[in-house]
Amino acid sequence: MEWFYVKGILIQSGINLTAVLGLSLLTGFTGLFSFGHAGFMAVGGYAAVFAGMRLGLPYPLALLFGGLVAGIVSLPIGRLTLNLKGDYFCIATLGFGEAIRLILDNVQTFGGARGWPGIPVTTDLFNVAVVAIIGTFVMVRLVNSRHGRNMIAVREEELAARTVGIDAFKYKMLSLFISAMYAGVAGGLQGYYLGFLQPKMFSITKSTEFTIMVIFGGIGSITGTVFGTLLLTALPEVLRAFAIWRLVVYGAAVIFIMISRPEGLMGGKELSLAALRRLFGPRPKREVPS
Amino acid sequence: MSLLETKNLTKQFGGLTAVDNVTFTVEEGSITGLIGPNGAGKTTVFNLITGIYKVTSGQILFEGVPIHDREPHVIAGMGITRTFQNIRLFRRLSVRDNILTAGHSGARYSVVDSILRTPRYVQEERQLARECERLMDLMDLTEVASSRASSLPYGLQRRLEIARALAVKPKMILLDEPAAGMNPDETMQLMSLISRIRDEFDCTVLVIDHRMDLIMGICENIVVLNFGRKLAEGPPEAVQTNPAVIEAYLGASGEGVAVHA
């Protein structure tokens, strides 16, 4: 296999991972399903390219700018929809994602449906890897803090969370904001990788794909999200041998995994050095509270 | 001084008046019982106090401050927390994480602190862990610290829910039928636990239960509700012999029968 081809898959994996990490915080840890994350990715992508090409910001700042804009766009949406119960939020995000795509289709400033060509190709394997690793690192630390625990509490039992003093609405907003930022940065990476942006790239299919990756990896597990994303990004490429049956096999594979392992690859567990030691090492001594 | 006071508390759901003009007080440091037949509005009163329901009319004062228009998490922050009739644990989390999560207000570090692992994060996180271990020790949960909450036997789940509430460091704890589904032995343990909560955690207790032996055994003051209205209020002996209470529990013309549920 040609290195150029493999490199392309790896870069796309890194871009997807950045977006899916954010969605994992929202869906996996806070328990909110979103089918509009491609919308945030689009907002971030266009904003980053705008910042780079029209405002002249350097590449890293342009990516950050894209993330920030996506995050800020998420705030009014969260304000309006996060008080909705369960499925209604999901439907609202679906509407948002489609609305963003249609707006970009019709606003000619950024090229409309024909897309935005001529973006300097700046994203390479190195900077995607750097972003994805920083993204994973930040997420792991966030989840292992009181803020992460509060989000998990909201997912587990919102009413009880509120009666122990957790501002459920605030934590849903925070989770949505951070996850939109991740999607925004991923959008920027995507634009600067392909050298071209088009609203069609951010359809509901893309949002669904991200959600599948989160669930496939296992709700509430960063390790699962990483493995799930890498596997599911590579899988359609591995299946190229099946030619036109490729996506059918892809679908069947996802269904098979979900049936045989409904909790996802990692089932909410994390793969860490400590966990490996517990698994293979000698039995640990019982902890003595000090 | 009374810690909690309700004044003409009323809650209507459409045409149904679930709580009707209820006025009562809970003294600081007391164990107060809230009893009444099924559907009397006891749990609704709890939901009103903790801010889960909005009152239709009337007032709730906590330490003299009106709380009936506040959000549940604000009320919890002021020092009122509760358990639920149908246990509501963070089911997929370990016992330790359940308690650790509830202790969150003991730490003030920000999102940025957690990402950078600042000394503040490390120090406060260590403090939370210490308090969590101490609480598990006091509540005899250390043995099961790493077990999933949903995997615990029923009695332990109830105890964990109380421990989680205590992690908030409340001034007042509301227990909604803590003895439901417990055998007599477990009920005895629960009674001594409730007394310990008051004495060791310096926490006022308001408890709903149907077990008269429990209520009569530990409460200093009892409020009786029936059809959303307050029927009686007073020390156990007075409530037990109150004709209106006996009628509500046993039907009309009870002649000198003591209340036994």
XYZ file of C-alpha atoms in Angstrom:
551
model
C 0.000 0.000 0.000
C 1.197 3.430 -0.838
C 2.278 5.633 2.075
C 0.412 8.588 0.623
C -2.845 6.627 0.866
C -2.188 5.416 4.419
C -1.192 8.915 5.441
C -4.463 10.232 4.095
C -6.427 7.725 6.193
C -4.400 8.642 9.269
C -4.996 12.354 8.773
C -8.726 11.785 8.303
C -8.707 9.626 11.457
C -7.101 12.452 13.407
C -9.636 14.974 12.132
C -12.522 12.653 12.967
C -11.023 11.887 16.354
C -10.937 15.574 17.227
C -14.625 15.933 16.401
C -15.665 12.651 18.024
C -13.774 13.397 21.263
C -15.961 16.457 21.657
C -19.108 14.506 20.874
C -17.994 11.846 23.330
C -18.040 14.431 26.106
C -21.570 15.449 25.178
C -23.059 12.037 24.409
C -20.835 9.647 26.328
C -20.297 11.627 29.483
C -23.222 14.041 29.691
C -25.824 11.790 28.093
C -27.042 14.188 25.412
C -27.429 12.876 21.890
C -26.612 15.264 19.075
C -27.284 14.696 15.419
C -26.051 18.119 14.425
C -22.369 18.009 15.184
C -21.450 18.263 11.528
C -23.121 21.675 11.764
C -20.645 22.813 14.402
C -17.877 21.343 12.294
C -19.086 23.391 9.324
C -19.261 26.584 11.378
C -15.763 25.979 12.724
C -14.398 25.026 9.313
C -15.720 28.091 7.529
C -14.725 30.359 10.435
C -11.183 28.972 10.503
C -10.728 29.352 6.761
C -12.238 32.841 6.940
C -9.823 33.750 9.738
C -6.857 32.399 7.800
C -7.635 33.679 4.312
C -9.530 36.904 4.946
C -8.229 38.002 8.356
C -4.740 36.694 7.790
C -4.451 34.769 11.056
C -1.720 32.111 11.163
C -2.867 28.488 10.889
C -2.904 27.519 14.595
C -4.780 30.686 15.539
C -7.209 30.185 12.663
C -8.025 26.694 13.975
C -8.565 28.066 17.478
C -10.716 30.848 16.055
C -12.850 28.255 14.250
C -13.252 26.292 17.477
C -14.194 29.389 19.398
C -16.791 30.508 16.869
C -18.378 27.040 16.853
C -18.404 27.130 20.660
C -20.033 30.552 20.733
C -22.658 29.496 18.180
C -23.507 26.548 20.440
C -24.383 28.814 23.364
C -27.677 30.310 22.141
C -28.664 26.889 20.797
C -27.972 25.334 24.176
C -29.794 28.128 25.946
C -32.910 27.416 23.891
C -32.821 23.634 23.707
C -31.023 22.178 26.714
C -34.061 22.602 28.904
C -35.910 20.281 26.557
C -36.180 16.756 27.822
C -34.337 13.851 26.239
C -35.247 13.287 22.618
C -36.317 16.855 21.969
C -32.768 18.126 22.320
C -31.701 15.518 19.822
C -34.307 16.680 17.313
C -33.314 20.309 17.842
C -29.655 19.544 17.063
C -30.747 17.677 13.958
C -32.609 20.779 12.811
C -29.642 22.970 13.627
C -27.219 20.844 11.625
C -29.431 20.925 8.554
C -30.120 24.649 8.947
C -26.398 25.461 9.014
C -25.831 23.429 5.883
C -28.693 25.148 4.042
C -27.586 28.604 5.166
C -24.060 27.960 3.880
C -25.553 26.609 0.666
C -27.345 29.874 0.065
C -24.989 32.529 1.417
C -22.745 33.448 -1.478
C -20.028 35.129 0.637
C -18.322 31.771 1.196
C -19.009 30.332 -2.213
C -22.479 28.937 -1.530
C -23.228 25.445 -2.736
C -20.272 25.517 -5.135
C -17.963 25.541 -2.136
C -14.876 27.461 -1.144
C -11.877 26.445 -3.256
C -8.248 27.471 -3.087
C -7.642 27.000 0.630
C -3.888 26.506 1.199
C -3.324 22.873 2.147
C -1.672 23.285 5.533
C -2.965 20.352 7.566
C -0.506 17.456 7.535
C -0.026 14.330 9.592
C 2.176 16.132 12.097
C -0.176 18.930 13.033
C -3.241 16.667 13.017
C -1.420 14.350 15.412
C -0.497 17.267 17.649
C -4.099 18.521 17.775
C -5.555 15.050 18.356
C -3.084 14.269 21.128
C -3.623 17.599 22.887
C -7.372 17.097 22.440
C -7.261 13.637 24.010
C -5.035 14.842 26.831
C -7.312 17.770 27.690
C -10.390 15.541 27.547
C -8.919 12.906 29.848
C -8.055 15.545 32.418
C -11.405 17.247 32.146
C -13.313 14.012 32.607
C -11.230 13.146 35.670
C -12.129 16.299 37.541
C -15.107 17.401 39.556
C -16.476 19.028 36.405
C -16.311 15.743 34.511
C -17.862 13.882 37.428
C -20.689 16.387 37.562
C -21.404 15.821 33.866
C -21.456 12.063 34.420
C -23.830 12.576 37.358
C -26.180 14.514 35.070
C -26.074 11.620 32.610
C -26.693 9.007 35.289
C -29.511 10.635 37.248
C -30.238 14.258 36.562
C -32.711 14.789 39.387
C -30.398 13.327 42.008
C -27.521 15.365 40.591
C -29.495 18.537 41.118
C -30.383 17.646 44.688
C -26.700 17.249 45.557
C -26.103 20.768 44.282
C -25.061 20.199 40.668
C -26.294 22.889 38.291
C -27.379 20.453 35.588
C -28.156 23.154 33.039
C -24.769 24.818 33.468
C -22.941 21.533 33.023
C -24.949 20.661 29.915
C -24.059 24.076 28.485
C -20.398 23.613 29.350
C -20.379 20.178 27.797
C -22.086 21.435 24.635
C -19.709 24.411 24.392
C -16.576 22.288 24.713
C -17.850 19.643 22.337
C -18.784 22.300 19.745
C -15.274 23.749 20.093
C -13.746 20.365 19.344
C -16.004 19.995 16.316
C -15.063 23.505 15.196
C -11.340 22.798 15.368
C -11.931 19.569 13.471
C -13.772 21.562 10.804
C -10.790 23.855 10.435
C -8.421 20.912 10.131
C -10.705 19.441 7.486
C -10.823 22.618 5.406
C -7.073 23.106 5.487
C -6.530 19.428 4.680
C -8.743 19.183 1.618
C -8.060 22.728 0.425
C -11.763 22.966 -0.239
C -14.949 23.399 1.791
C -18.461 22.647 0.652
C -21.675 22.625 2.734
C -22.495 19.163 1.374
C -19.534 17.753 3.321
C -21.316 18.481 6.593
C -24.567 16.642 6.070
C -26.504 14.641 8.605
C -24.660 11.518 7.448
C -21.499 12.986 8.938
C -23.227 13.740 12.278
C -24.634 10.233 12.404
C -21.227 8.755 11.638
C -19.756 10.623 14.634
C -22.498 9.419 16.937
C -21.958 5.837 15.719
C -18.247 6.177 16.523
C -18.986 7.300 20.091
C -21.440 4.486 20.739
C -19.302 1.929 18.944
C -16.347 2.794 21.177
C -18.457 2.697 24.303
C -20.372 5.407 26.128
C -18.321 7.181 28.763
C -14.885 5.983 27.701
C -12.172 8.130 26.100
C -10.172 5.046 25.193
C -13.247 3.621 23.511
C -13.755 6.836 21.579
C -10.172 6.764 20.306
C -10.336 3.105 19.224
C -13.844 3.421 17.843
C -12.928 6.415 15.704
C -9.685 4.966 14.380
C -11.356 1.645 13.559
C -14.448 3.053 11.931
C -12.488 5.605 9.882
C -10.186 2.884 8.574
C -12.859 0.228 8.096
C -14.462 1.576 4.884
C -10.967 1.814 3.375
C -10.068 -1.717 4.390
C -13.334 -2.823 2.819
C -12.530 -1.273 -0.559
C -12.026 -4.822 -1.815
C -15.806 -5.274 -1.584
C -16.243 -2.439 -4.101
C -19.909 -1.439 -4.311
C -20.820 -3.657 -1.332
C -18.395 -1.724 0.847
C -20.906 0.375 2.786
C -23.260 -2.561 3.201
C -20.483 -4.536 4.836
C -19.607 -1.497 6.929
C -23.192 -1.252 8.154
C -23.347 -4.972 8.847
C -20.088 -4.807 10.813
C -21.405 -1.981 12.992
C -24.672 -3.827 13.629
C -22.791 -7.008 14.463
C -20.609 -5.236 17.039
C -23.570 -3.486 18.618
C -25.436 -6.779 18.984
C -22.500 -8.731 20.342
C -21.215 -5.901 22.526
C -24.054 -3.474 23.252
C -21.927 -1.508 25.700
C -19.465 -0.662 22.947
C -15.860 -1.738 22.519
C -14.714 -0.527 25.932
C -18.034 -0.657 27.765
C -17.375 2.510 29.755
C -13.975 1.292 30.932
C -10.705 3.092 30.308
C -7.464 1.521 29.213
C -4.775 2.979 31.433
C -1.467 1.867 32.880
C -3.146 1.362 36.228
C -5.870 -0.801 34.659
C -3.279 -2.894 32.823
C -1.359 -3.382 36.036
C -4.545 -4.488 37.796
C -5.209 -6.938 34.999
C -1.759 -8.526 34.739
C 0.101 -7.568 37.876
C -0.046 -9.056 41.381
C -3.164 -8.513 43.426
C -3.090 -5.021 44.901
C -3.204 -4.483 48.624
C -6.449 -3.178 50.004
C -6.412 0.577 50.208
C -6.218 1.923 53.705
C -8.030 5.215 54.181
C -5.844 7.744 55.916
C -35.087 28.872 66.227
C -36.881 26.801 63.663
C -34.657 25.765 60.796
C -37.383 25.193 58.243
C -40.795 26.738 58.123
C -43.610 26.326 55.632
C -46.400 28.873 55.541
C -49.725 28.018 53.895
C -47.892 25.760 51.463
C -50.136 24.833 48.535
C -49.469 22.815 45.385
C -52.024 22.166 42.694
C -51.646 19.888 39.696
C -54.374 21.086 37.355
C -57.548 20.610 39.360
C -55.968 18.398 41.993
C -54.748 20.014 45.168
C -51.938 17.747 46.335
C -50.827 19.955 49.207
C -53.382 22.276 50.727
C -52.445 25.152 53.011
C -49.880 23.251 55.032
C -48.036 25.151 57.748
C -45.427 23.457 59.914
C -41.969 24.008 61.333
C -38.894 21.861 61.772
C -36.718 22.756 64.737
C -32.978 22.887 64.320
C -31.310 19.682 65.509
C -34.572 17.745 65.651
C -35.728 14.560 64.004
C -39.148 15.309 62.607
C -41.472 12.774 61.053
C -43.872 13.408 58.200
C -46.568 10.746 58.057
C -49.905 10.137 56.449
C -51.811 7.578 54.375
C -50.835 6.946 50.753
C -51.465 9.948 48.536
C -51.494 12.355 51.464
C -48.941 14.594 49.757
C -45.822 13.759 51.766
C -43.474 13.294 48.847
C -44.962 16.370 47.183
C -43.968 18.367 50.265
C -40.409 17.027 49.854
C -40.401 17.962 46.188
C -41.559 21.462 47.087
C -38.923 21.921 49.780
C -36.116 20.744 47.503
C -37.317 22.937 44.637
C -38.185 20.112 42.250
C -41.768 21.398 42.124
C -42.666 25.081 42.164
C -45.167 26.050 44.856
C -48.593 27.240 43.734
C -48.884 29.532 46.726
C -47.436 29.893 50.187
C -43.886 30.146 51.423
C -40.981 27.970 52.490
C -38.383 29.587 54.725
C -35.018 28.024 55.484
C -33.099 29.775 58.223
C -35.545 32.628 57.717
C -34.749 32.944 53.989
C -37.451 32.224 51.399
C -36.362 29.306 49.209
C -39.548 28.362 47.356
C -38.517 30.175 44.155
C -35.004 28.746 43.969
C -33.570 26.003 41.783
C -32.880 22.581 43.369
C -29.097 22.930 43.120
C -29.220 26.321 44.838
C -31.328 24.881 47.649
C -28.870 21.995 47.961
C -26.074 24.545 48.151
C -27.900 26.270 51.005
C -27.835 23.015 52.952
C -30.930 20.961 52.175
C -30.550 17.609 50.496
C -32.580 14.445 50.262
C -32.955 10.802 49.393
C -35.655 9.374 47.147
C -38.434 6.898 47.716
C -37.362 4.960 44.634
C -33.597 5.073 45.116
C -31.832 7.325 42.611
C -28.131 6.513 42.662
C -25.594 7.216 39.941
C -26.093 3.595 39.026
C -23.137 2.905 36.764
C -20.627 4.599 39.067
C -18.770 2.988 41.916
C -19.765 3.617 45.515
C -16.698 5.819 45.882
C -17.519 7.901 42.805
C -21.108 8.375 43.949
C -19.895 9.963 47.165
C -16.977 11.782 45.543
C -19.316 13.394 43.013
C -21.711 14.611 45.681
C -18.823 16.196 47.582
C -18.038 18.449 44.608
C -19.047 21.655 46.349
C -16.153 21.151 48.752
C -13.826 22.090 45.875
C -13.697 25.346 43.954
C -11.119 24.678 41.233
C -12.027 25.662 37.670
C -12.073 23.798 34.362
C -8.686 25.318 33.510
C -7.302 24.124 36.862
C -8.399 20.587 36.028
C -6.830 20.650 32.559
C -3.516 22.058 33.805
C -3.598 19.986 37.021
C -2.631 23.044 39.057
C -1.584 22.687 42.714
C -5.067 23.885 43.553
C -6.638 20.979 41.648
C -4.279 18.478 43.277
C -4.836 19.802 46.768
C -8.623 20.108 46.567
C -8.987 16.777 44.816
C -6.939 15.148 47.588
C -9.163 16.807 50.170
C -12.306 15.484 48.433
C -10.859 11.974 48.340
C -10.014 12.146 52.041
C -13.504 13.241 52.985
C -14.985 10.569 50.780
C -12.916 7.845 52.497
C -13.897 9.179 55.901
C -17.573 9.150 55.026
C -17.393 5.625 53.601
C -15.713 4.568 56.809
C -18.402 6.126 58.985
C -21.161 4.603 56.892
C -19.541 1.157 56.679
C -19.206 1.303 52.926
C -15.428 0.933 52.648
C -15.754 -2.799 51.915
C -17.782 -2.095 48.776
C -16.024 1.139 47.735
C -15.199 -0.103 44.242
C -18.479 -1.901 43.533
C -20.940 -0.523 41.057
C -23.806 1.190 42.860
C -26.394 -0.835 40.924
C -24.801 -4.099 42.016
C -25.278 -3.466 45.741
C -27.985 -5.201 47.742
C -31.013 -3.066 48.446
C -30.174 -2.118 52.030
C -26.695 -0.950 51.040
C -28.128 1.091 48.172
C -30.304 2.922 50.682
C -27.317 3.505 52.917
C -25.211 4.713 49.991
C -27.935 7.177 49.051
C -27.859 8.579 52.571
C -24.048 8.710 52.475
C -24.181 10.548 49.170
C -26.582 13.085 50.654
C -24.296 13.564 53.670
C -21.352 14.231 51.343
C -23.075 17.507 50.477
C -22.536 18.509 54.131
C -26.183 19.441 54.586
C -27.728 21.280 57.485
C -30.895 19.349 56.860
C -31.549 16.005 55.240
C -34.910 14.797 53.953
C -35.342 11.028 53.963
C -38.185 9.688 51.814
C -39.248 6.281 53.135
C -35.759 5.099 54.067
C -37.115 1.902 55.615
C -39.179 0.817 52.610
C -38.429 -2.794 51.808
C -36.236 -3.343 54.844
C -36.610 -6.222 57.294
C -37.022 -5.492 61.036
C -33.325 -5.984 61.668
C -32.321 -3.529 58.944
C -34.956 -1.097 60.213
C -33.385 -1.193 63.679
C -29.981 -0.410 62.157
C -31.525 2.400 60.145
C -33.032 3.940 63.279
C -29.684 4.095 65.001
C -28.159 5.449 61.781
C -30.692 8.275 61.645
C -29.922 9.224 65.236
C -26.203 9.150 64.404
C -26.749 11.435 61.419
C -28.279 14.011 63.708
C -25.620 13.691 66.416
C -22.414 13.131 64.429
C -23.159 15.187 61.352
C -24.993 17.915 63.189
C -27.805 17.587 60.729
C -31.521 18.136 61.167
C -33.639 15.254 59.854
C -37.082 15.275 58.270
C -38.246 11.750 57.548
C -41.227 10.228 55.746
C -42.106 6.679 56.611
C -44.949 4.261 57.030
C -43.224 2.240 59.730
C -44.815 3.571 62.898
C -42.282 1.800 65.097
C -39.542 3.748 63.334
C -41.329 7.089 63.339
C -42.554 6.819 66.925
C -39.165 5.527 68.046
C -36.929 8.301 66.789
C -38.994 11.406 66.052
C -39.378 14.216 68.527
C -42.050 15.878 66.502
C -44.506 14.488 64.003
C -46.540 16.164 61.275
C -49.528 14.211 59.990
C -50.941 14.859 56.529
C -54.160 13.549 55.018
C -55.547 14.467 51.592
C -52.946 17.230 51.363
C -54.015 18.903 54.589
C -52.267 18.976 57.888
C -54.188 16.824 60.318
C -52.056 17.116 63.405
C -48.633 18.140 64.623
C -46.894 17.366 67.895
C -44.832 14.881 69.878
C -45.439 11.176 69.177
C -47.629 10.523 72.234
C -50.006 13.353 71.382
C -50.236 12.381 67.725
C -50.806 8.729 68.566
C -53.877 9.497 70.660
C -55.258 12.215 68.418
C -58.757 11.073 67.324
C -58.462 12.693 63.886
C -55.246 10.763 63.191
C -56.759 7.496 64.335
C -59.722 8.086 62.091
C -57.534 8.806 59.082
C -55.570 5.604 59.578
C -58.250 3.206 60.742
C -61.464 4.729 59.499
C -64.235 6.340 61.559
C -65.328 5.433 65.126
C -62.037 3.992 66.271
C -62.594 3.786 70.001
C -59.383 4.202 71.889
C -57.314 2.135 69.469
C -53.659 3.025 69.273
C -52.158 3.699 65.884
C -50.350 0.725 64.444
C -49.508 0.580 60.773
